Short mmCIF file of C-alpha atoms and ligand atoms in Angstrom, two decimals:
data_model
loop_
_atom_site.label_atom_id
_atom_site.label_comp_id
_atom_site.label_asym_id
_atom_site.label_seq_id
_atom_site.Cartn_x
_atom_site.Cartn_y
_atom_site.Cartn_z
CA MET A 261 -11.25 -1.08 9.62
CA LEU A 262 -14.45 -0.63 8.20
CA ASP A 263 -15.21 1.31 11.33
CA ALA A 264 -18.19 3.13 9.47
CA PHE A 265 -19.70 0.07 8.30
CA SER A 266 -19.14 -1.74 11.55
CA ASN A 267 -20.54 0.63 13.52
CA LYS A 268 -23.74 0.85 11.90
CA LEU A 269 -23.89 -2.78 11.60
CA LYS A 270 -23.70 -2.80 15.62
CA ASP A 271 -26.68 -0.21 15.55
CA ILE A 272 -28.50 -1.98 14.19
CA VAL A 273 -28.09 -5.53 15.75
CA LYS A 274 -28.66 -3.10 18.94
CA SER A 275 -31.91 -1.58 17.38
CA ILE A 276 -33.35 -5.16 16.81
CA ARG A 277 -32.23 -6.46 20.30
CA LYS A 278 -33.90 -3.09 22.21
CA LEU A 279 -37.59 -4.01 20.18
CA SER A 280 -39.36 -6.43 22.99
CA ILE A 281 -41.65 -7.91 20.36
CA VAL A 282 -41.54 -8.80 16.81
CA ASP A 283 -42.95 -5.84 14.90
CA ILE A 284 -42.02 -6.95 11.66
CA GLU A 285 -42.59 -2.82 10.29
CA LYS A 286 -39.67 -1.99 12.90
CA VAL A 287 -37.30 -4.78 11.66
CA ASN A 288 -37.65 -4.28 7.87
CA GLU A 289 -36.89 -0.72 8.43
CA LEU A 290 -33.75 -1.95 10.25
CA LEU A 291 -33.48 -4.12 7.29
CA ASP A 292 -33.62 -1.24 4.61
CA GLU A 293 -30.82 0.72 7.18
CA LEU A 294 -28.69 -2.58 6.61
CA THR A 295 -29.46 -2.38 3.04
CA SER A 296 -27.83 0.82 2.84
CA ALA A 297 -24.78 0.14 5.18
CA LEU A 298 -23.75 -2.39 2.68
CA ILE A 299 -24.41 -0.03 -0.39
CA GLU A 300 -22.49 2.93 1.63
CA ALA A 301 -19.37 0.01 2.13
CA ASP A 302 -20.02 0.20 -1.26
CA VAL A 303 -21.23 -3.33 -1.81
CA ASN A 304 -22.75 -3.97 -5.25
CA ILE A 305 -26.09 -3.21 -4.79
CA ASP A 306 -27.66 -6.35 -6.20
CA LEU A 307 -25.87 -7.84 -4.19
CA ALA A 308 -26.62 -6.26 -0.97
CA ILE A 309 -30.60 -6.27 -1.78
CA ALA A 310 -30.60 -10.06 -2.60
CA MET A 311 -28.46 -10.64 0.41
CA VAL A 312 -30.97 -8.35 3.05
CA ASN A 313 -33.62 -10.73 1.06
CA LYS A 314 -32.51 -13.43 2.14
CA VAL A 315 -31.98 -11.99 5.55
CA ARG A 316 -35.75 -10.99 5.47
CA GLU A 317 -37.14 -14.09 4.27
CA ASN A 318 -34.97 -16.72 6.52
CA ALA A 319 -34.88 -14.79 9.49
CA LEU A 320 -39.04 -13.92 9.60
CA ASN A 321 -40.04 -16.96 8.26
CA GLU A 322 -38.07 -20.27 8.92
CA LYS A 323 -39.40 -21.88 11.86
CA LEU A 324 -37.31 -21.28 14.69
CA PRO A 325 -34.57 -23.54 16.80
CA PRO A 326 -36.25 -24.18 20.90
CA ALA A 327 -35.94 -21.45 23.09
CA VAL A 328 -34.65 -18.99 20.43
CA SER A 329 -36.32 -15.56 20.14
CA ARG A 330 -37.60 -14.37 16.45
CA LEU A 331 -35.59 -11.13 17.28
CA ASP A 332 -32.63 -13.12 18.12
CA TYR A 333 -32.76 -15.46 15.06
CA VAL A 334 -32.84 -11.92 12.80
CA ILE A 335 -29.39 -11.28 14.58
CA LYS A 336 -28.37 -14.77 13.58
CA ILE A 337 -29.27 -14.88 10.09
CA ILE A 338 -27.43 -11.39 9.43
CA HIS A 339 -24.04 -12.73 10.88
CA ASP A 340 -24.69 -15.81 8.55
CA GLU A 341 -25.71 -13.94 5.24
CA LEU A 342 -22.78 -11.76 5.58
CA ILE A 343 -20.43 -14.43 5.94
CA ASN A 344 -21.98 -16.08 2.45
CA LEU A 345 -21.48 -12.19 1.26
CA LEU A 346 -17.69 -12.39 2.02
CA GLY A 347 -17.24 -15.82 0.38
CA LYS A 348 -18.41 -17.81 3.91
CA LYS A 349 -15.11 -20.24 3.02
CA ASN A 350 -11.52 -19.33 4.82
CA TYR A 351 -8.99 -20.74 2.58
CA PRO A 352 -5.64 -21.12 4.63
CA PHE A 353 -2.24 -21.60 2.61
CA GLU A 354 -0.18 -24.45 3.55
CA PRO A 355 3.61 -24.57 2.82
CA ASP A 356 5.03 -27.69 2.52
CA GLN A 357 7.96 -27.76 4.81
CA ASN A 358 9.60 -30.29 3.36
CA LYS A 359 9.89 -28.81 -0.02
CA LEU A 360 10.91 -25.54 -2.04
CA ASN A 361 7.51 -23.48 -2.08
CA ILE A 362 7.36 -20.73 -4.84
CA LEU A 363 4.91 -18.16 -4.89
CA MET A 364 4.57 -15.19 -7.11
CA PHE A 365 3.26 -11.67 -6.35
CA VAL A 366 1.33 -10.22 -9.10
CA GLY A 367 -1.02 -6.81 -9.11
CA VAL A 368 -1.18 -3.58 -10.68
CA GLN A 369 0.38 -0.86 -10.18
CA GLY A 370 0.75 0.28 -6.71
CA SER A 371 -1.55 -2.67 -5.39
CA GLY A 372 0.61 -3.31 -2.80
CA LYS A 373 2.44 -6.61 -4.08
CA THR A 374 6.26 -5.48 -2.64
CA THR A 375 4.84 -4.48 0.55
CA THR A 376 2.76 -7.61 0.66
CA ILE A 377 5.41 -9.72 0.20
CA ALA A 378 7.50 -8.35 3.21
CA LYS A 379 4.56 -9.01 5.27
CA SER A 380 3.55 -12.40 3.85
CA ALA A 381 7.73 -13.59 4.38
CA LEU A 382 7.40 -12.28 8.00
CA TYR A 383 3.95 -14.00 9.03
CA TRP A 384 5.81 -17.11 7.52
CA LYS A 385 9.06 -16.67 9.04
CA ARG A 386 7.07 -16.54 12.42
CA ARG A 387 5.33 -19.67 11.72
CA GLY A 388 8.52 -21.40 11.68
CA LEU A 389 9.25 -21.37 7.62
CA ASN A 390 12.39 -19.53 6.31
CA PRO A 391 11.58 -17.07 3.70
CA GLY A 392 13.79 -15.87 1.00
CA ILE A 393 12.48 -12.52 -1.64
CA ILE A 394 13.42 -12.12 -5.28
CA GLY A 395 12.63 -8.86 -6.47
CA ALA A 396 12.18 -9.11 -10.19
CA ASP A 397 10.09 -6.07 -10.63
CA THR A 398 12.74 -4.85 -13.02
CA PHE A 399 10.39 -1.60 -13.85
CA ARG A 400 10.02 0.24 -10.81
CA PRO A 401 13.48 2.25 -9.75
CA GLY A 402 13.99 1.24 -5.95
CA ALA A 403 11.79 -1.67 -5.82
CA TYR A 404 14.81 -3.85 -4.32
CA ILE A 405 16.13 -1.32 -2.48
CA GLN A 406 12.42 -1.54 -1.07
CA LEU A 407 12.21 -4.91 -0.71
CA LYS A 408 15.82 -5.15 1.37
CA GLN A 409 14.43 -1.83 3.64
CA LEU A 410 10.99 -3.76 4.21
CA VAL A 411 12.73 -7.11 5.69
CA GLU A 412 16.36 -6.15 6.82
CA SER A 413 15.03 -5.91 10.46
CA HIS A 414 13.59 -9.14 10.14
CA ASP A 415 16.69 -11.51 8.83
CA ILE A 416 15.32 -12.03 5.37
CA GLU A 417 17.25 -12.59 2.51
CA VAL A 418 16.30 -10.51 -0.69
CA PHE A 419 17.63 -11.40 -3.81
CA GLY A 420 17.74 -9.36 -6.91
CA GLU A 421 19.72 -6.25 -8.89
CA GLU A 422 19.57 -2.76 -8.23
CA LYS A 423 19.36 -2.25 -11.64
CA THR A 424 16.65 -1.47 -13.88
CA LYS A 425 15.43 -2.78 -17.19
CA GLN A 426 16.82 -6.77 -16.86
CA ASP A 427 15.08 -9.36 -17.62
CA SER A 428 12.45 -10.07 -14.97
CA GLU A 429 12.24 -14.01 -15.66
CA LYS A 430 15.89 -14.98 -15.75
CA ILE A 431 16.27 -13.13 -12.54
CA ALA A 432 13.75 -15.11 -11.00
CA GLN A 433 15.22 -18.06 -12.45
CA LYS A 434 18.55 -16.75 -10.94
CA GLY A 435 17.15 -16.08 -7.30
CA ILE A 436 15.10 -20.04 -7.62
CA LYS A 437 18.89 -21.60 -8.84
CA TYR A 438 20.44 -19.38 -5.62
CA PHE A 439 18.17 -20.11 -2.68
CA LYS A 440 18.06 -23.28 -4.15
CA GLU A 441 21.78 -24.05 -3.83
CA LYS A 442 22.86 -22.01 -1.64
CA THR A 443 20.54 -21.26 1.45
CA LYS A 444 17.86 -22.90 3.65
CA VAL A 445 15.34 -21.38 2.52
CA ASN A 446 11.86 -23.42 1.46
CA LEU A 447 9.55 -20.32 1.05
CA ILE A 448 10.18 -17.88 -2.23
CA PHE A 449 8.17 -14.84 -2.72
CA ILE A 450 8.60 -12.99 -6.08
CA ASP A 451 8.25 -9.78 -6.73
CA THR A 452 7.18 -8.49 -10.05
CA SER A 453 6.17 -5.09 -11.09
CA GLY A 454 2.62 -3.79 -12.13
CA ARG A 455 3.81 -1.98 -15.11
CA HIS A 456 0.66 -2.54 -17.05
CA LYS A 457 -1.91 -0.58 -16.09
CA GLU A 458 -4.15 -3.01 -18.10
CA GLU A 459 -4.49 -6.18 -16.05
CA LYS A 460 -5.13 -8.86 -18.90
CA GLY A 461 -1.96 -8.43 -20.02
CA LEU A 462 -0.24 -8.02 -17.22
CA LEU A 463 -2.07 -11.44 -15.87
CA LYS A 464 -1.10 -13.10 -19.11
CA GLU A 465 2.20 -12.54 -18.70
CA MET A 466 2.82 -13.11 -15.34
CA GLU A 467 0.94 -16.49 -16.31
CA ARG A 468 4.02 -17.26 -18.46
CA ILE A 469 6.68 -16.38 -15.83
CA ALA A 470 4.69 -18.64 -13.48
CA LYS A 471 4.92 -21.26 -15.52
CA LYS A 472 8.73 -21.28 -16.72
CA ILE A 473 9.58 -21.06 -12.99
CA ASN A 474 7.32 -23.99 -11.86
CA SER A 475 5.66 -21.85 -9.03
CA ASP A 476 3.23 -23.17 -6.72
CA GLU A 477 0.63 -20.46 -6.55
CA ILE A 478 0.01 -17.09 -8.13
CA ILE A 479 -1.15 -14.32 -5.17
CA LEU A 480 -2.69 -11.15 -6.96
CA VAL A 481 -3.01 -8.01 -4.93
CA ILE A 482 -5.63 -6.04 -4.86
CA ASP A 483 -5.99 -2.51 -3.62
CA ALA A 484 -9.50 -2.21 -1.37
CA THR A 485 -9.82 1.18 -2.22
CA MET A 486 -11.01 -0.32 -6.07
CA GLY A 487 -14.09 -1.38 -4.22
CA GLN A 488 -16.72 -3.18 -5.98
CA ASN A 489 -14.40 -2.43 -9.22
CA ALA A 490 -12.40 -5.64 -7.80
CA PHE A 491 -14.77 -7.62 -9.38
CA SER A 492 -13.37 -7.35 -13.31
CA GLN A 493 -10.29 -7.79 -11.31
CA ALA A 494 -10.62 -11.00 -9.75
CA ASN A 495 -12.74 -12.38 -12.78
CA ALA A 496 -9.65 -11.69 -15.16
CA PHE A 497 -7.28 -13.31 -12.53
CA ASN A 498 -9.23 -16.57 -12.16
CA ALA A 499 -10.08 -16.55 -15.67
CA THR A 500 -6.13 -16.61 -16.24
CA THR A 501 -4.71 -19.03 -13.69
CA LYS A 502 -6.05 -22.22 -12.16
CA ILE A 503 -3.37 -22.26 -8.78
CA GLY A 504 -4.19 -18.44 -7.77
CA SER A 505 -5.12 -16.73 -4.98
CA ILE A 506 -6.38 -13.21 -3.79
CA ILE A 507 -4.68 -10.81 -1.20
CA VAL A 508 -6.71 -7.33 -0.38
CA SER A 509 -4.69 -4.73 0.55
CA LYS A 510 -5.33 -1.30 2.18
CA MET A 511 -8.47 -2.24 4.38
CA ASP A 512 -7.57 0.22 6.44
CA GLY A 513 -7.46 3.01 4.36
CA THR A 514 -10.96 2.79 3.05
CA ALA A 515 -14.44 2.37 3.51
CA ARG A 516 -14.91 0.52 0.40
CA GLY A 517 -13.24 -2.30 1.90
CA GLY A 518 -16.65 -4.39 2.03
CA GLY A 519 -16.81 -3.82 -1.82
CA ALA A 520 -14.08 -4.98 -2.43
CA LEU A 521 -14.16 -8.24 -0.41
CA SER A 522 -17.44 -9.01 -1.11
CA ALA A 523 -16.86 -8.61 -4.88
CA VAL A 524 -14.02 -10.83 -5.06
CA ALA A 525 -15.60 -13.15 -3.34
CA ALA A 526 -18.45 -13.36 -5.65
CA THR A 527 -16.30 -14.07 -8.29
CA GLY A 528 -15.42 -17.51 -6.47
CA SER A 529 -11.64 -16.34 -5.60
CA LYS A 530 -9.62 -17.56 -2.80
CA ILE A 531 -9.35 -14.27 -0.17
CA ARG A 532 -6.23 -15.70 1.58
CA TYR A 533 -5.07 -12.16 3.55
CA ILE A 534 -6.23 -9.14 4.29
CA GLY A 535 -3.51 -6.03 4.65
CA THR A 536 -4.39 -3.69 7.16
CA GLY A 537 -1.79 -1.20 7.04
CA GLU A 538 1.46 0.11 6.25
CA LYS A 539 3.75 -1.74 8.45
CA THR A 540 4.72 -5.46 7.66
CA ASP A 541 2.93 -6.69 11.01
CA ASP A 542 -0.72 -5.08 9.56
CA PHE A 543 -1.63 -8.54 8.11
CA GLU A 544 -4.11 -11.11 8.67
CA ARG A 545 -5.66 -14.89 7.49
CA PHE A 546 -9.01 -13.46 6.16
CA ASP A 547 -11.61 -15.76 7.88
CA PRO A 548 -15.06 -14.54 6.93
CA GLU A 549 -16.31 -15.85 10.13
CA ARG A 550 -14.17 -13.76 12.40
CA PHE A 551 -14.14 -11.07 9.94
CA VAL A 552 -18.20 -10.86 10.28
CA GLU A 553 -17.80 -11.29 14.31
CA ARG A 554 -15.81 -8.53 14.86
CA LEU A 555 -17.95 -6.37 12.90
CA LEU A 556 -20.66 -6.99 14.34
CA GLY A 557 -18.95 -6.96 17.54
CA ARG A 558 -17.91 -10.27 19.11
CA GLY A 559 -18.88 -9.19 22.24
CA ASP A 560 -22.42 -8.90 21.64
CA ILE A 561 -23.38 -11.33 19.60
CA SER A 562 -21.51 -14.72 20.44
CA GLY A 563 -24.03 -14.83 23.27
CA ILE A 564 -26.81 -15.14 20.42
CA LEU A 565 -24.61 -17.37 18.09
CA GLU A 566 -24.16 -19.88 20.91
CA LYS A 567 -27.79 -19.89 21.97
CA VAL A 568 -28.93 -20.73 18.53
CA THR A 569 -26.16 -23.65 18.09
CA ASN A 570 -26.79 -25.05 21.49
CA ALA A 571 -30.59 -25.11 20.53
CA GLY A 572 -30.22 -26.91 17.58
CA MET A 573 -28.92 -29.48 19.21
CA PHE A 574 -32.17 -30.41 21.04
CA ASP A 575 -34.05 -33.63 21.00
CA GLN A 576 -37.60 -31.91 18.80
CA SER A 577 -39.02 -35.19 17.67
CA GLU A 578 -42.75 -34.46 17.34
CA ASP A 579 -43.57 -37.12 20.75
CA ILE A 580 -41.11 -35.27 22.69
CA ILE A 581 -42.09 -31.82 22.57
CA GLU A 582 -45.92 -33.06 22.79
CA ALA A 583 -44.85 -34.80 26.10
CA PHE A 584 -43.43 -31.34 27.23
CA LYS A 585 -46.39 -29.38 26.27
CA LYS A 586 -48.27 -31.53 28.26
CA GLY A 587 -46.11 -31.65 31.02
CA LYS A 588 -45.54 -35.02 30.74
CA ILE A 589 -42.44 -35.98 31.05
CA ASN A 590 -41.36 -39.71 31.71
CA LEU A 591 -38.04 -41.41 32.04
CA ARG A 592 -37.24 -42.24 28.48
CA ILE A 593 -38.01 -38.97 27.14
CA TRP A 594 -35.58 -37.55 30.32
CA ARG A 595 -33.23 -39.96 29.17
CA SER A 596 -33.57 -38.33 25.38
CA GLN A 597 -32.99 -35.09 26.71
CA MET A 598 -30.26 -36.20 29.18
CA GLU A 599 -28.43 -37.32 26.19
CA SER A 600 -28.71 -33.71 24.28
CA PHE A 601 -27.79 -31.65 27.30
CA SER A 602 -24.34 -34.04 27.43
CA LYS A 603 -23.84 -32.91 23.32
CA MET A 604 -24.03 -29.37 24.61
CA GLY A 605 -21.58 -30.18 27.46
CA SER A 606 -24.12 -29.01 30.73
CA LEU A 607 -27.28 -28.72 31.51
CA GLY A 608 -26.84 -25.72 32.90
CA LYS A 609 -25.82 -24.32 29.81
CA LEU A 610 -28.96 -24.76 28.62
CA LEU A 611 -30.67 -23.54 31.34
CA SER A 612 -28.97 -20.36 31.13
CA MET A 613 -30.43 -19.65 28.38
CA PHE A 614 -33.32 -18.36 30.29
CA PRO A 615 -33.02 -16.01 32.04
CA GLY A 616 -32.82 -16.10 35.93
CA MET A 617 -32.67 -20.08 35.47
CA GLY A 618 -28.92 -20.66 35.59
CA SER A 619 -28.51 -19.54 39.62
CA LYS A 620 -31.03 -21.82 40.66
CA LEU A 621 -30.04 -25.04 39.68
CA PRO A 622 -28.82 -27.20 42.40
CA ALA A 623 -25.60 -27.75 43.04
CA GLY A 624 -24.36 -31.10 40.91
CA PHE A 625 -27.36 -30.24 38.62
CA ASP A 626 -25.47 -28.31 36.09
CA GLN A 627 -23.51 -31.41 35.06
CA THR A 628 -24.29 -34.28 32.70
CA SER A 629 -20.95 -35.94 32.59
CA LYS A 630 -20.13 -39.01 30.00
CA GLU A 631 -19.76 -41.12 32.97
CA SER A 632 -23.40 -40.13 34.66
CA LEU A 633 -24.92 -40.33 31.31
CA LYS A 634 -23.22 -43.89 31.13
CA LYS A 635 -25.07 -45.02 34.03
CA ILE A 636 -28.36 -43.51 33.25
CA ILE A 637 -28.31 -45.46 29.71
CA ALA A 638 -27.47 -48.92 31.70
CA ILE A 639 -29.81 -48.14 34.55
CA THR A 640 -32.60 -46.82 32.07
CA ASN A 641 -32.16 -50.23 29.88
CA SER A 642 -32.81 -52.64 32.78
CA MET A 643 -36.08 -50.87 33.09
CA THR A 644 -39.08 -52.61 31.38
CA ALA A 645 -41.08 -50.60 29.09
CA GLU A 646 -43.58 -49.96 31.69
CA GLU A 647 -41.13 -48.31 34.12
CA LEU A 648 -39.98 -46.24 31.36
CA ASP A 649 -43.28 -45.03 30.68
CA ASP A 650 -44.43 -44.51 33.94
CA LEU A 651 -44.97 -40.93 35.12
CA HIS A 652 -43.93 -41.86 38.78
CA PRO A 653 -41.36 -44.46 38.60
CA SER A 654 -40.21 -43.38 41.89
CA LYS A 655 -43.57 -44.89 42.96
CA LYS A 656 -43.64 -48.11 40.69
CA LEU A 657 -40.03 -48.90 41.44
CA LYS A 658 -40.53 -51.10 45.07
CA GLN A 659 -36.96 -51.33 46.94
CA SER A 660 -36.50 -55.12 45.56
CA ARG A 661 -37.41 -53.96 41.95
CA ARG A 662 -34.61 -51.29 42.69
CA GLU A 663 -31.82 -53.63 43.99
CA ARG A 664 -32.56 -56.07 40.68
CA VAL A 665 -32.55 -52.69 38.05
CA ALA A 666 -29.19 -51.76 39.76
CA LYS A 667 -27.78 -55.67 39.89
CA GLY A 668 -28.98 -55.64 35.79
CA SER A 669 -27.35 -52.20 35.18
CA GLY A 670 -23.73 -53.50 37.00
CA THR A 671 -24.32 -49.86 39.28
CA THR A 672 -25.02 -49.75 42.54
CA THR A 673 -28.86 -49.44 44.53
CA GLN A 674 -27.65 -45.69 45.24
CA ASP A 675 -27.14 -45.13 41.74
CA VAL A 676 -30.96 -45.74 41.18
CA GLN A 677 -32.34 -43.91 43.89
CA GLY A 678 -29.65 -41.18 42.53
CA LEU A 679 -31.21 -41.26 38.95
CA LEU A 680 -34.88 -41.52 40.14
CA LYS A 681 -34.01 -38.05 42.19
CA ASN A 682 -32.42 -36.24 39.73
CA TYR A 683 -35.44 -37.41 37.04
CA GLU A 684 -37.90 -35.60 39.64
CA MET A 685 -35.74 -32.70 40.15
CA ALA A 686 -35.83 -32.17 36.67
CA VAL A 687 -39.47 -33.05 35.96
CA ASN A 688 -40.08 -30.60 38.80
CA ALA A 689 -38.07 -27.88 37.70
CA MET A 690 -39.84 -28.11 34.06
CA LYS A 691 -43.19 -27.61 36.15
CA ARG A 692 -42.27 -24.80 38.09
CA LEU A 693 -41.00 -23.38 34.53
CA ARG A 694 -44.53 -24.14 33.30
CA LYS A 695 -46.34 -22.36 36.25
CA ASP A 696 -44.23 -19.30 35.89
CA ARG A 697 -44.84 -18.92 32.69
CA GLY A 698 -48.44 -19.38 32.90
CA LYS A 699 -48.15 -16.41 35.57
CA GLY A 700 -46.67 -14.49 32.88
CA LYS A 701 -43.71 -14.19 34.93
CA GLY A 702 -40.10 -14.73 35.64
CA MET A 703 -37.65 -16.38 32.39
CA LEU A 704 -40.24 -17.33 30.17
CA GLY A 705 -42.39 -14.31 30.47
CA GLY A 706 -40.03 -12.42 28.50
CA LEU A 707 -39.54 -15.31 25.81
CA GLY A 708 -43.07 -15.88 25.84
CA GLY A 709 -44.00 -12.70 24.35
CA LEU A 710 -41.78 -13.24 21.81
CA ASP A 711 -43.84 -14.86 19.18
CA GLY A 712 -42.11 -17.70 18.59
CA GLY A 713 -39.92 -19.32 20.85
CA ASN A 714 -41.16 -22.71 20.25
CA PHE A 715 -39.86 -24.33 23.45
CA PRO A 716 -41.14 -27.15 24.15
CA GLY A 717 -43.85 -25.93 26.96
CA MET A 718 -43.97 -22.73 25.69
CA GLU A 719 -46.69 -23.50 23.67
N1 GTP B 180 -2.48 1.80 4.68
C1 GTP B 180 -1.34 0.87 3.96
N2 GTP B 180 -1.02 1.14 2.78
C2 GTP B 180 -0.66 0.12 2.04
C3 GTP B 180 -0.73 -1.22 2.36
N3 GTP B 180 -0.24 -2.20 1.58
C4 GTP B 180 0.30 -1.16 1.01
N4 GTP B 180 0.63 -0.23 1.19
C5 GTP B 180 1.11 1.25 0.77
O1 GTP B 180 0.69 0.76 -0.82
C6 GTP B 180 1.84 2.03 -1.22
C7 GTP B 180 2.16 1.07 -2.72
O2 GTP B 180 2.71 -0.32 -2.17
P1 GTP B 180 3.58 -1.31 -2.77
O3 GTP B 180 3.98 -2.21 -2.21
O4 GTP B 180 5.02 -0.45 -2.83
O5 GTP B 180 2.60 -1.40 -3.99
P2 GTP B 180 3.39 -2.10 -5.55
O6 GTP B 180 2.07 -3.08 -6.08
O7 GTP B 180 4.43 -3.41 -5.06
O8 GTP B 180 3.87 -0.70 -6.61
P3 GTP B 180 4.38 -1.03 -8.04
O9 GTP B 180 5.93 -2.21 -7.10
O10 GTP B 180 4.45 0.31 -8.15
O11 GTP B 180 3.22 -1.67 -8.73
C8 GTP B 180 2.73 1.80 -0.29
O12 GTP B 180 2.84 3.56 0.33
C9 GTP B 180 2.75 1.12 0.31
O13 GTP B 180 2.96 1.56 1.78
C10 GTP B 180 -2.11 -1.59 3.28
O14 GTP B 180 -2.40 -2.51 3.95
N5 GTP B 180 -2.34 -0.33 4.21
MG1 MG B 181 6.21 -2.99 -6.31
#
């Protein structure tokens, strides 16, 4: 699906990662390539340009989260803006197990309604619902048989008539009555005809039928090969029906799928699912985030995303950054960092963001469990402001004072010793980091070269 587009995106990401410094000219060239790739995928030119301009502005000018390189940040922003382009939100549909849910499918001729109904019915059957289908397309010869063939092996009942030219409204009503009274079906799909080439007329008629049969949602099926032309269809649909959502079919068979998705998203419509092939299994929930990760190559970018997200959880107040810069980390600052680390899961996770650092961690140093954080807070709360501000608390706190602090915090003297030891280890590790960087080697050598990782201590 969108293989050519995806390959181009992956190449662009790879090229950005290969740059060793932020070469603005080169990044801009790559962003121009991104614009071309979007336009080739049939994304509307204005949308494509606006999206890439946003990347340019945000990625190159915004203040960086700590320990994140400018180049990684460029990739992260490309990822975010692609998600925005495709609609940002994921709209899951939740049928109510305890009532009868009625979904009516509409769409122009050949858009994929009948196939998509079979796919949806199977999708929900696998999720514990009891689907039934009404073939109310009385225009297309063989529509009823087509439905039956698609779902017969899945034990899903189809209500309808083989004869064409029947009153589709009546069939829909009869079908609902039948499923209600005679079966345990709790999710009804209604297939309709796509005889109107002109979408407005079709939509109006469908809206009228939907009201009569009191459907819960009207679903428009749009063929992805329409590319950005899907915009007008989605717009017309939005104007006609309030309780509507969209499924984009045939994403597998076209290079224009990106155009169709972005065009539909631009109308503010809810894209719920996409069709990815002719078989009943070729169907998936449309989740812009997952979709974009797949396009960019999940393995390649998940590390970068994690890095940026984790970095955002740092305590970044000015005085703390200042203290790190000067290498003056007292107990108070150490404690606040431990709190940030615990939010991130572990200190090891943070330090793994620096190449070469993770493996140097002493055993037991890579975890700030909730328990140990509780102790850290209790012990430091029992200390005086002077002790917390001291840069050498181990020297300052004599044995008798350690015992008092232990007592006051409901911990043991060993706990207090342990805390002081951990604190010292962290401070020493930080000093080593600064020293290595000063020599231009080790883990910060590389990061320091990128104009911007503003990790405290990296000036
Ligand atoms: N490759 C591919 N083909 C699809 C997909 N969805 C539907 N098709 C094919 O598109 C053609 C039309 O699909 P239908 O489901 O019959 O479309 P329809 O909207 O019901 O058509 P009418 O009833 O004539 O209006 C069929 O050959 C399907 O197999 C898809 O996701 N991928
Ligand atoms: Mg059909």
